[in-house]
Amino acid sequence: MIKKIVEDSSSIWTQGTGQYPEVVLSSRIRLARNLAQFPFPLQQTETSSNGVLERVAQAIAKDKSLGFYRLEEIPELQRMVLMEKHLISPEHVQNPENKGLVINKDGSISIMVNEEDHLRIQCFESGLELERLWEKANSLDDQLEESLDYAFDEKYGYLTCCPTNLGTGMRVSVMMHLPALVLTKQAERILSQLSKVGIAVRGIFGEGTETLGNLYQLSNQLTLGQSEKDILLNISEMSKKLVDQELTARNYLLQNAGLKIEDKAKRALGILTNAKIISSREALSLISDLRLGQTLNLIDKIDLRLINELFLLCQPAFLQVLNGSVMDPEERDIKRAEMFKEKLI
Amino acid sequence: MIKKIVEDSSSIWTQGTGQYPEVVLSSRIRLARNLAQFPFPLQQTETSSNGVLERVAQAIAKDKSLGFYRLEEIPELQRMVLMEKHLISPEHVQNPENKGLVINKDGSISIMVNEEDHLRIQCFESGLELERLWEKANSLDDQLEESLDYAFDEKYGYLTCCPTNLGTGMRVSVMMHLPALVLTKQAERILSQLSKVGIAVRGIFGEGTETLGNLYQLSNQLTLGQSEKDILLNISEMSKKLVDQELTARNYLLQNAGLKIEDKAKRALGILTNAKIISSREALSLISDLRLGQTLNLIDKIDLRLINELFLLCQPAFLQVLNGSVMDPEERDIKRAEMFKEKLI
């Protein structure tokens, strides 16, 4: 199953379905859970780690839609692709020892085992679909709790390794493409205000908070002191507001600078289909230009789904999987340019 | 004849023929001459200006290959195209009153009348063809002298309005494309040394000495104290040396950065065939990239002649002639992009 997931150029967040697909790539709920009878991962021994892995494997054994893997079994390049698909974390890629992964066929469920917490239960949906996502995550959580004994405190809620995850243990995040807010120079102001309502904003690729490709990830800062419903409502409302602002800005650009946006999108297409060398950073920026043009109907015959996939296909590990072997950065820049030609011509 | 010349997208310097066409676009000889019995243009009255125009018209009347025009008869936009083709000077465009032009069908001969001097006899050849050019210019000069009485002094030679043209009155210039010397960062050093051997270097488009499109014009600084043969020999030797250095640099780039040069050329093609808005400055730079790629066989199926023509076609006045009406800069940038698509797809 892993090999199939790794080789598939689509991902939940590339599907272009769900609500507001022109702005929202995907929504995610992540629940942090720990098993009461085992020490937290930071204090784990090999024996207790294996204990957690075994308990989790048993707990999901009956569910045929889920597969269980020890991360050491998965080659590094494949782990990196799973990270590029946002199915596992960078920490889970770099230190696979005694770590596990539970995943379903389409990658809409992914549980990291022995990451910062014993369980990081993740559910994904394409577009802005927080209600559906919550039902899914909640039911998966209940299903697991039938056979697992979670560490829970009446006062603090779910106990987690880091106090920032205490309480609900829930992190809701929404992945958005906001090129028009960036072009109209509103992004910085609008996004910085979100921290005042408890929402953190990050880039989705690359180091730290870099926002390459005008892609942003919104998520709740606090997990404690609010119910799951409140957290979901806040993220949902703010996401809808942002979608609205982005669509207004796109419409403004179309009315007032339509030809410039068309020029930008078509230049991006011209470069992507002609260049021989394309860096990862440039690629994300070009795909962003192309995507903005596509959603404003300024580009012919390119499916939104394909454009979303390009964000994934141009990533370093994915290119190496496509190539069938490890490549240095220079080789990847060449392979990346070849990939774009193949996909877009 | 003028209308035909103006509407023709080719020019002597776009033909891609003659010696070293991959580096040298064209060679030009310009002879400054004045008529003995008339005051120099700076001191001219309307009557004496008309006298010069009449004398010149009579002198060339028998030669059916040459046409005579009063510049006021030629609409401003057409005069501007003649300038973009390097057939007349900016001064000749801006102040057409009492000025004249003698020209042949292919624009290889152009005589400006009542410019800074009574006559500016210009001959053009594609590629580096100084000997052939000298024979042509010399014979045209002799032909004119049969019926015109030149101002000539035993000590100073041909008398001219500005002392920098005294003596031979001859300015030889060579138009070159030197992208590889620029890319390998040798251009500035090499070109600045040319002043030490009496050669001036200028850009060929735009204001002052700006070298857009990596196009350079070499010409002799002095007209006095050297024979025509010496001037020609110096320009010829230095041009050949530069051609050699440019070709060496191109070969170096091909060997050491072939893929980067191919990338540059193909990106240029991608932008030229996809963009909706292209400024004049960007256009010249993209054509230069494309031209370098073409001469190194890194680009498929584009004729050098067409690429040379693009340098001309993208000029402001030429675009307006193509369009059939006057356009503001924004409209020209759009028309320019359309023109490239039309020519290159």
XYZ file of C-alpha atoms in Angstrom:
690
model
C 0.000 0.000 0.000
C 2.799 2.427 0.907
C 4.463 1.994 -2.498
C 1.172 2.746 -4.237
C 0.583 5.830 -2.114
C 4.135 7.005 -2.699
C 3.966 6.555 -6.461
C 0.564 8.185 -6.821
C 0.963 11.778 -7.981
C -2.361 12.687 -6.405
C -3.021 13.285 -2.755
C -6.048 14.305 -0.716
C -4.924 17.916 -1.027
C -4.496 17.793 -4.801
C -8.021 16.565 -5.630
C -9.603 19.964 -6.142
C -12.881 18.808 -4.595
C -14.856 19.802 -1.497
C -15.826 23.351 -0.571
C -13.954 26.325 -2.082
C -11.440 24.187 -3.984
C -10.159 27.236 -5.889
C -8.744 28.584 -2.600
C -8.684 25.724 -0.086
C -6.563 22.720 -1.000
C -7.378 20.658 2.040
C -8.403 20.500 5.678
C -6.793 18.371 8.348
C -7.604 17.375 11.922
C -4.816 15.998 14.061
C -5.497 14.503 17.474
C -2.641 13.956 19.934
C -3.211 10.920 22.138
C -1.073 8.921 24.538
C -1.497 5.480 26.050
C -1.955 5.594 29.798
C 0.181 2.561 30.635
C 3.294 3.621 28.687
C 5.797 6.426 29.355
C 5.571 9.389 26.963
C 7.780 8.994 23.843
C 10.490 11.311 25.262
C 10.995 8.905 28.162
C 10.560 5.746 26.143
C 12.872 2.752 26.096
C 13.029 0.458 23.102
C 10.863 -2.009 24.957
C 8.126 0.460 25.800
C 8.229 1.878 22.250
C 7.705 -1.573 20.855
C 4.931 -2.070 23.372
C 3.125 0.970 21.970
C 3.656 -0.179 18.390
C 2.253 -3.628 19.210
C -0.779 -2.229 21.024
C -1.598 0.067 18.139
C -1.109 -2.671 15.558
C -3.516 -4.883 17.521
C -6.035 -2.060 17.901
C -6.333 -1.494 14.158
C -5.888 -5.127 13.088
C -9.588 -5.750 12.633
C -10.035 -2.700 10.392
C -9.104 -3.916 6.926
C -9.047 -0.379 5.502
C -6.006 0.440 7.617
C -2.442 -0.767 7.159
C 0.227 -0.787 9.867
C 3.915 -0.170 9.141
C 7.062 0.157 11.188
C 8.783 3.198 9.732
C 12.157 1.432 9.437
C 10.510 -0.857 6.879
C 9.792 2.098 4.628
C 12.838 3.289 2.613
C 13.958 6.852 3.360
C 12.974 8.216 -0.061
C 9.458 6.830 0.378
C 9.270 8.329 3.867
C 10.255 11.670 2.345
C 7.450 11.421 -0.198
C 5.007 10.679 2.638
C 6.230 13.890 4.241
C 5.834 15.831 0.979
C 2.276 14.521 0.875
C 1.903 15.857 4.443
C 1.096 12.371 5.727
C 3.989 12.229 8.192
C 6.177 14.852 9.872
C 9.833 15.675 9.172
C 10.718 14.169 12.587
C 9.043 10.953 11.562
C 11.184 10.861 8.403
C 14.507 11.558 10.063
C 14.295 9.227 13.028
C 12.284 6.183 12.001
C 13.577 3.936 14.782
C 10.767 2.390 16.838
C 8.221 4.542 15.072
C 5.072 3.439 13.277
C 2.529 4.538 10.740
C -1.102 3.555 10.288
C -2.506 4.611 6.956
C -5.474 3.964 4.691
C -5.461 3.513 0.935
C -6.161 7.089 -0.187
C -4.121 8.717 2.579
C -7.179 10.383 4.087
C -6.214 8.749 7.393
C -2.674 8.647 8.730
C -1.701 7.863 12.316
C 1.887 8.535 13.336
C 2.918 6.253 16.176
C 5.662 7.248 18.639
C 6.100 10.678 17.186
C 6.056 13.412 19.833
C 3.033 11.629 21.291
C 2.187 7.939 21.159
C -0.502 8.674 18.605
C -0.954 11.503 16.205
C -4.266 10.671 14.543
C -4.613 12.623 11.303
C -7.610 12.860 8.990
C -7.615 14.777 5.731
C -10.313 16.073 3.399
C -10.029 17.949 0.124
C -11.365 21.541 0.273
C -12.827 23.180 3.369
C -14.723 20.275 4.958
C -14.329 20.639 8.693
C -17.639 19.103 9.788
C -17.218 15.978 7.750
C -13.619 15.828 8.924
C -14.588 16.104 12.560
C -17.087 13.256 12.240
C -14.419 11.129 10.681
C -11.696 11.978 13.197
C -14.041 11.612 16.119
C -15.258 8.239 14.978
C -11.697 7.024 14.339
C -10.723 8.257 17.792
C -13.670 6.380 19.332
C -12.799 3.259 17.371
C -9.235 3.337 18.698
C -10.344 4.091 22.233
C -12.332 0.855 22.252
C -9.080 -1.058 22.525
C -6.626 1.594 23.751
C -6.539 3.248 27.153
C -5.809 6.975 26.584
C -4.007 9.114 29.149
C -6.760 11.513 30.239
C -7.128 13.918 33.124
C -10.433 15.341 34.329
C -8.928 18.825 34.616
C -6.436 18.924 31.712
C -8.178 16.642 29.245
C -5.980 14.487 26.987
C -2.438 14.466 28.342
C 0.262 15.180 25.794
C 4.019 15.313 25.727
C 4.121 19.051 25.062
C 1.732 21.243 27.084
C 0.756 23.150 23.931
C -1.295 20.104 22.911
C -3.050 19.493 26.232
C -6.834 19.459 26.509
C -8.514 18.527 23.273
C -5.145 17.469 21.794
C -6.683 18.720 18.586
C -4.984 20.730 15.885
C -7.218 21.726 12.972
C -5.493 23.083 9.916
C -6.542 24.416 6.556
C -4.214 24.624 3.559
C -4.938 27.632 1.378
C -3.676 29.248 -1.812
C -3.728 33.037 -1.401
C -1.977 34.539 -4.439
C -4.370 37.474 -4.868
C -4.023 38.594 -1.250
C -0.255 38.509 -1.762
C -0.385 40.376 -5.089
C -2.664 43.058 -3.667
C -0.311 43.319 -0.668
C -3.004 42.463 1.861
C -1.709 39.044 2.915
C 0.758 40.168 5.558
C -1.705 42.468 7.312
C -4.646 40.061 7.202
C -2.657 37.007 8.206
C -0.880 38.743 11.069
C -4.256 39.667 12.556
C -5.229 36.008 12.745
C -2.905 35.452 15.695
C -5.175 37.762 17.697
C -8.001 35.256 17.283
C -5.825 32.291 18.186
C -4.871 31.187 14.707
C -1.301 30.443 13.627
C -0.243 30.839 9.991
C 2.607 28.906 8.391
C 3.944 28.048 4.959
C 3.307 24.514 3.795
C 6.609 23.674 2.126
C 10.208 24.293 3.009
C 11.903 25.437 6.131
C 10.197 27.221 8.972
C 7.455 29.629 8.110
C 8.490 30.317 4.523
C 5.415 30.746 2.421
C 6.480 29.411 -0.941
C 3.968 29.234 -3.757
C 1.608 31.558 -1.842
C 0.476 28.480 0.068
C -0.488 28.967 3.699
C -1.560 26.735 6.515
C -3.913 28.075 9.177
C -4.255 26.209 12.461
C -5.516 26.758 15.999
C -2.859 27.928 18.466
C -4.594 26.604 21.591
C -5.914 23.139 22.340
C -6.840 23.800 25.950
C -9.751 25.814 27.347
C -11.884 25.452 24.258
C -14.133 22.614 23.162
C -13.497 20.821 19.900
C -16.630 22.452 18.481
C -15.380 25.939 19.415
C -12.006 25.334 17.824
C -13.646 24.028 14.668
C -16.059 26.926 14.527
C -13.277 29.486 14.890
C -11.114 27.925 12.186
C -14.108 27.447 9.931
C -15.272 31.036 10.256
C -11.834 32.512 9.776
C -11.142 30.250 6.818
C -14.383 31.261 5.156
C -13.550 34.905 5.762
C -10.137 34.418 4.189
C -11.652 32.572 1.232
C -13.990 35.480 0.772
C -11.160 38.030 0.949
C -9.033 36.031 -1.470
C -11.908 35.670 -3.959
C -12.672 39.390 -3.681
C -9.012 40.172 -4.337
C -8.968 37.798 -7.326
C -12.032 39.471 -8.726
C -10.461 42.884 -8.144
C -7.338 41.774 -10.020
C -9.406 40.344 -12.852
C -11.315 43.623 -13.221
C -8.362 45.951 -12.780
C -5.311 44.031 -13.947
C -6.745 41.109 -15.872
C -4.200 41.282 -18.643
C -1.310 41.422 -16.186
C -2.599 38.352 -14.370
C -3.097 36.565 -17.684
C 0.436 37.612 -18.681
C 1.814 36.268 -15.397
C -0.007 32.955 -15.773
C 0.956 32.494 -19.414
C 4.593 33.397 -18.773
C 4.575 30.774 -16.021
C 3.206 28.240 -18.494
C 5.779 29.313 -21.089
C 8.651 28.840 -18.659
C 7.333 25.574 -17.209
C 6.957 24.076 -20.686
C 10.264 25.338 -22.082
C 12.902 25.646 -19.377
C 15.616 23.005 -18.973
C 16.417 23.766 -15.317
C 13.852 24.765 -12.668
C 14.559 25.111 -8.953
C 12.019 24.027 -6.361
C 11.479 27.595 -5.184
C 10.885 28.937 -8.695
C 8.615 25.995 -9.505
C 6.280 26.710 -6.586
C 6.069 30.355 -7.592
C 5.314 29.487 -11.238
C 2.674 26.922 -10.267
C 1.084 29.575 -8.058
C 0.912 32.015 -10.991
C -0.545 29.306 -13.202
C -3.094 28.323 -10.560
C -4.297 31.900 -10.124
C -4.722 32.213 -13.890
C -6.579 28.910 -14.065
C -9.068 29.798 -11.344
C -9.800 33.063 -13.169
C -10.339 31.187 -16.461
C -7.381 32.922 -18.078
C -5.618 29.688 -19.025
C -6.971 27.099 -21.427
C -7.523 23.454 -20.744
C -5.517 22.804 -17.616
C -7.336 20.924 -14.893
C -7.111 22.413 -11.388
C -6.361 18.925 -10.144
C -3.291 18.691 -12.368
C -2.035 22.073 -11.170
C -2.452 20.963 -7.559
C -0.545 17.786 -8.334
C 2.312 19.842 -9.754
C 2.860 21.300 -6.267
C 3.543 17.746 -5.161
C 5.290 16.416 -8.259
C 7.949 19.133 -8.150
C 9.067 18.197 -4.623
C 12.571 16.748 -4.229
C 11.685 13.254 -3.011
C 8.801 12.840 -5.412
C 11.088 13.656 -8.334
C 13.549 11.031 -7.179
C 10.791 8.456 -6.945
C 9.706 9.420 -10.479
C 13.312 9.052 -11.581
C 13.735 5.723 -9.846
C 16.993 6.771 -8.187
C 18.582 9.319 -5.877
C 19.539 12.626 -7.509
C 21.584 15.615 -6.367
C 19.934 19.060 -6.401
C 21.258 19.931 -9.891
C 19.906 16.685 -11.328
C 16.567 17.312 -9.645
C 16.309 20.780 -11.196
C 16.697 19.160 -14.619
C 14.275 16.328 -13.837
C 11.789 18.881 -12.508
C 11.862 20.785 -15.806
C 11.353 17.506 -17.718
C 8.427 16.588 -15.479
C 6.682 19.909 -16.127
C 7.060 19.514 -19.894
C 5.661 16.001 -19.706
C 2.662 17.044 -17.619
C 1.826 20.322 -19.328
C 2.462 19.835 -23.035
C 9.741 53.189 -52.256
C 9.812 54.604 -48.699
C 6.532 52.893 -47.782
C 7.916 49.575 -49.019
C 11.146 49.999 -47.063
C 9.218 51.015 -43.947
C 6.849 48.050 -44.110
C 9.577 45.524 -44.821
C 10.490 43.683 -41.614
C 13.931 42.940 -42.982
C 16.822 45.330 -43.180
C 20.417 45.088 -44.332
C 21.415 44.311 -40.764
C 18.846 41.545 -40.317
C 19.868 39.440 -43.312
C 22.293 37.170 -41.508
C 24.650 37.079 -44.494
C 28.210 38.248 -45.113
C 31.193 37.397 -42.938
C 30.692 36.233 -39.323
C 26.897 36.649 -39.405
C 26.552 34.865 -36.046
C 28.346 37.798 -34.376
C 28.321 40.724 -36.814
C 24.914 42.012 -37.880
C 26.173 44.665 -40.242
C 28.890 47.101 -41.265
C 28.388 50.724 -42.221
C 30.499 53.467 -43.768
C 29.338 57.041 -43.396
C 31.011 59.891 -45.275
C 30.427 63.488 -44.193
C 30.518 65.898 -47.145
C 29.594 69.525 -47.668
C 28.983 71.546 -50.803
C 31.556 74.319 -51.278
C 29.182 77.006 -52.513
C 26.629 76.730 -49.647
C 26.937 77.721 -45.967
C 27.169 74.792 -43.529
C 23.782 73.547 -42.273
C 24.149 75.388 -38.936
C 24.323 78.704 -40.795
C 21.753 77.835 -43.428
C 18.756 79.909 -44.445
C 15.680 78.281 -45.935
C 16.849 79.404 -49.353
C 20.299 77.898 -49.075
C 18.866 74.670 -47.597
C 16.571 74.352 -50.546
C 19.509 75.074 -52.814
C 21.378 72.084 -51.354
C 18.313 69.850 -51.663
C 17.876 70.850 -55.319
C 21.543 70.307 -56.150
C 21.536 66.849 -54.567
C 18.269 65.895 -56.268
C 19.767 66.887 -59.613
C 23.013 65.035 -58.898
C 21.275 61.695 -58.339
C 18.475 62.180 -60.882
C 20.168 60.078 -63.551
C 20.698 57.104 -61.208
C 17.395 55.196 -61.358
C 18.381 53.016 -58.364
C 18.194 56.049 -56.058
C 15.095 57.902 -54.873
C 15.057 61.453 -53.507
C 12.673 62.588 -50.742
C 12.101 65.753 -48.779
C 11.773 64.538 -45.201
C 8.621 66.576 -44.565
C 6.913 64.404 -47.205
C 7.553 61.324 -45.070
C 5.098 60.897 -42.152
C 6.685 60.966 -38.692
C 5.956 57.309 -37.929
C 7.683 56.264 -41.163
C 10.643 58.491 -40.346
C 10.854 56.756 -36.987
C 10.951 53.355 -38.646
C 13.744 54.607 -40.922
C 15.614 55.509 -37.741
C 14.918 52.114 -36.182
C 16.355 50.594 -39.343
C 19.405 52.839 -38.772
C 18.871 54.527 -42.135
C 18.493 58.039 -40.721
C 19.514 59.709 -37.450
C 17.248 60.797 -34.557
C 17.986 64.438 -35.512
C 16.721 63.734 -38.997
C 13.474 62.356 -37.536
C 12.773 65.178 -35.132
C 13.464 68.161 -37.347
C 12.520 67.256 -40.903
C 12.218 70.843 -42.154
C 14.359 71.490 -45.237
C 15.999 68.094 -44.900
C 16.275 65.381 -47.494
C 16.904 61.686 -47.947
C 18.372 59.758 -50.853
C 17.793 56.041 -50.585
C 17.942 52.891 -52.702
C 15.461 50.031 -52.738
C 17.084 47.687 -50.218
C 18.310 50.450 -47.920
C 21.948 49.570 -48.515
C 22.481 53.215 -49.518
C 21.052 56.136 -47.580
C 22.170 59.752 -47.922
C 20.920 62.212 -45.320
C 20.794 65.719 -46.761
C 21.078 68.817 -44.531
C 21.713 66.843 -41.401
C 24.756 68.068 -39.446
C 26.555 68.222 -42.786
C 25.075 68.805 -46.230
C 25.592 65.142 -47.041
C 25.901 62.112 -44.847
C 26.535 59.342 -47.366
C 25.851 55.974 -45.758
C 26.444 52.497 -47.181
C 25.483 49.302 -45.375
C 26.423 45.640 -45.763
C 25.259 42.600 -43.849
C 28.016 40.924 -41.784
C 31.622 42.139 -41.581
C 32.224 43.317 -45.146
C 34.404 46.398 -44.898
C 36.302 46.060 -48.185
C 33.216 45.608 -50.279
C 31.609 48.431 -48.351
C 34.524 50.752 -49.003
C 34.408 50.094 -52.743
C 30.699 50.868 -52.727
C 30.965 54.026 -50.625
C 33.979 55.264 -52.560
C 32.315 54.754 -55.900
C 29.094 56.441 -54.696
C 31.202 59.346 -53.408
C 32.952 59.630 -56.798
C 29.648 59.469 -58.604
C 28.258 62.346 -56.537
C 31.441 64.386 -56.891
C 31.000 64.356 -60.652
C 28.168 66.825 -60.269
C 28.740 68.279 -56.789
C 31.580 70.542 -55.661
C 32.725 69.313 -52.224
C 34.230 71.638 -49.616
C 37.805 70.365 -49.408
C 40.984 71.751 -47.927
C 44.472 70.577 -48.835
C 45.524 70.493 -45.170
C 42.319 69.413 -43.393
C 40.741 67.267 -46.067
C 36.946 67.242 -46.309
C 35.555 70.165 -44.345
C 32.763 69.317 -41.949
C 30.481 71.169 -39.594
C 31.962 69.537 -36.490
C 35.782 69.256 -36.310
C 35.473 65.619 -35.104
C 34.544 64.676 -38.676
C 37.279 66.612 -40.482
C 39.764 64.901 -42.763
C 38.392 61.736 -44.251
C 34.897 62.589 -42.987
C 34.586 58.849 -42.655
C 32.962 56.953 -39.812
C 33.131 53.167 -40.132
C 30.950 51.192 -37.777
C 30.278 47.553 -37.087
C 27.162 46.283 -35.293
C 27.872 43.231 -33.166
C 26.023 40.842 -30.893
C 28.250 39.962 -27.921
C 26.139 37.960 -25.448
C 28.854 35.477 -24.496
C 31.384 38.209 -23.653
C 28.706 39.772 -21.436
C 27.770 36.461 -19.778
C 31.403 35.604 -19.089
C 31.860 39.132 -17.701
C 34.589 40.036 -20.177
C 32.670 42.608 -22.221
C 33.298 45.644 -20.057
C 37.039 45.052 -19.792
C 37.560 44.208 -23.467
C 35.359 46.976 -24.818
C 36.851 49.664 -22.577
C 40.297 48.833 -23.956
C 39.133 49.614 -27.476
C 39.146 53.350 -26.773
C 42.930 53.073 -26.426
C 43.145 52.060 -30.082
C 40.788 54.808 -31.213
C 37.574 52.849 -31.292
C 34.345 54.057 -29.679
C 31.750 51.549 -28.451
C 28.044 52.332 -28.175
C 24.734 50.532 -27.807
C 22.630 50.381 -30.934
C 19.169 51.004 -29.495
C 17.767 53.397 -26.938
C 19.205 56.391 -25.247
C 22.858 57.262 -25.038
C 25.258 54.391 -24.671
C 22.852 51.832 -23.228
C 23.720 48.432 -24.580
C 20.373 46.688 -24.758
C 20.154 43.197 -26.202
C 23.951 42.804 -25.897
C 24.194 44.709 -29.176
C 27.204 46.955 -29.615
C 28.386 49.348 -32.265
C 32.103 49.875 -32.792
C 33.296 52.909 -34.721
C 36.464 54.917 -35.317
C 36.897 57.897 -32.992
C 39.141 59.912 -35.330
C 38.604 60.897 -38.921
C 41.661 63.118 -39.236
C 45.332 62.119 -39.495
C 44.638 58.649 -40.800
C 43.888 57.494 -44.306
C 40.640 55.745 -45.115
C 42.575 52.511 -45.565
C 44.167 52.831 -42.108
C 40.816 53.474 -40.455
C 39.270 50.504 -42.245
C 42.193 48.260 -41.356
C 41.997 49.185 -37.675
C 38.237 48.623 -37.425
C 38.514 45.430 -39.436
C 41.283 43.976 -37.273
C 39.632 44.911 -34.001
C 36.271 43.592 -35.176
C 37.811 40.277 -36.179
C 39.534 40.075 -32.820
C 36.238 40.704 -31.052
C 34.461 38.129 -33.223
C 37.142 35.673 -32.242
C 36.815 36.475 -28.533
C 33.025 36.247 -28.677
C 33.127 32.898 -30.489
C 35.681 31.580 -27.995
C 33.428 32.687 -25.136
C 30.402 31.044 -26.788
C 32.314 27.830 -27.161
C 33.440 28.048 -23.539
C 29.828 28.497 -22.428
C 28.686 25.612 -24.606
C 31.321 23.332 -23.086
C 30.956 24.470 -19.491
C 27.396 25.697 -19.120
C 25.642 24.321 -22.184
C 22.502 23.359 -20.329
C 22.249 26.765 -18.660
C 22.558 28.500 -22.033
C 19.979 26.143 -23.510
C 17.742 26.835 -20.505
C 18.156 30.581 -20.993
C 17.354 30.382 -24.700
C 14.357 28.111 -24.232
C 12.962 30.210 -21.387
C 13.260 33.215 -23.688
C 11.326 31.318 -26.348
C 8.744 30.229 -23.771
C 8.183 33.800 -22.631
C 8.191 35.282 -26.126
C 5.562 32.784 -27.291
C 3.343 32.982 -24.211
C 3.490 36.406 -22.584
C 0.709 38.935 -23.123
C 2.780 42.038 -22.299
C 6.444 42.541 -23.222
C 8.402 45.763 -22.793
C 10.947 46.867 -25.354
C 13.819 46.425 -22.918
C 12.792 42.890 -21.947
C 12.200 41.990 -25.585
C 15.750 42.900 -26.621
C 17.150 40.854 -23.772
C 15.005 37.814 -24.639
C 15.890 38.040 -28.333
C 19.540 38.158 -27.328
C 19.157 34.970 -25.256
C 17.339 33.294 -28.124
C 19.980 34.397 -30.617
C 22.827 33.022 -28.522
C 21.000 29.688 -28.247
C 20.344 29.629 -31.968
C 23.962 30.245 -32.962
C 25.002 27.394 -30.635
C 22.393 25.075 -32.212
C 20.505 24.748 -28.946
C 17.188 25.901 -30.409
C 15.248 24.086 -33.111
C 14.140 25.485 -36.405
C 14.418 29.216 -35.958
C 16.203 31.053 -38.736
C 18.929 33.512 -37.688
C 17.403 35.971 -40.125
C 14.067 35.840 -38.317
C 15.741 36.397 -34.947
C 17.590 39.412 -36.366
C 14.313 40.754 -37.707
C 12.763 40.468 -34.254
C 15.260 43.074 -33.021
C 13.669 45.425 -35.537
C 10.053 44.253 -35.323
C 9.877 44.874 -31.579
C 10.808 48.560 -31.923
C 8.127 51.127 -31.021
C 7.611 52.731 -34.431
C 7.741 49.454 -36.305
C 5.005 48.025 -34.065
C 2.821 51.035 -34.783
C 3.341 50.597 -38.509
C 2.392 46.913 -38.123
C -0.664 48.004 -36.156
C -1.619 50.636 -38.714
C -2.085 53.327 -36.068
C -0.381 55.203 -33.248
C -0.249 53.358 -29.923
C 0.716 54.403 -26.399
C 3.504 52.452 -24.603
C 1.047 50.064 -22.864
C -0.651 49.227 -26.155
C 2.738 48.678 -27.771
C 3.758 46.219 -25.050
C 0.651 44.167 -25.863
C 1.149 44.437 -29.631
C 4.792 43.438 -29.158
C 3.751 40.244 -27.362
C 1.244 39.448 -30.131
C 3.894 40.033 -32.776
C 6.310 37.574 -31.118
C 3.628 34.879 -30.929
C 2.795 35.419 -34.588
C 6.412 35.212 -35.697
C 7.615 32.387 -33.445
C 4.740 29.898 -33.164
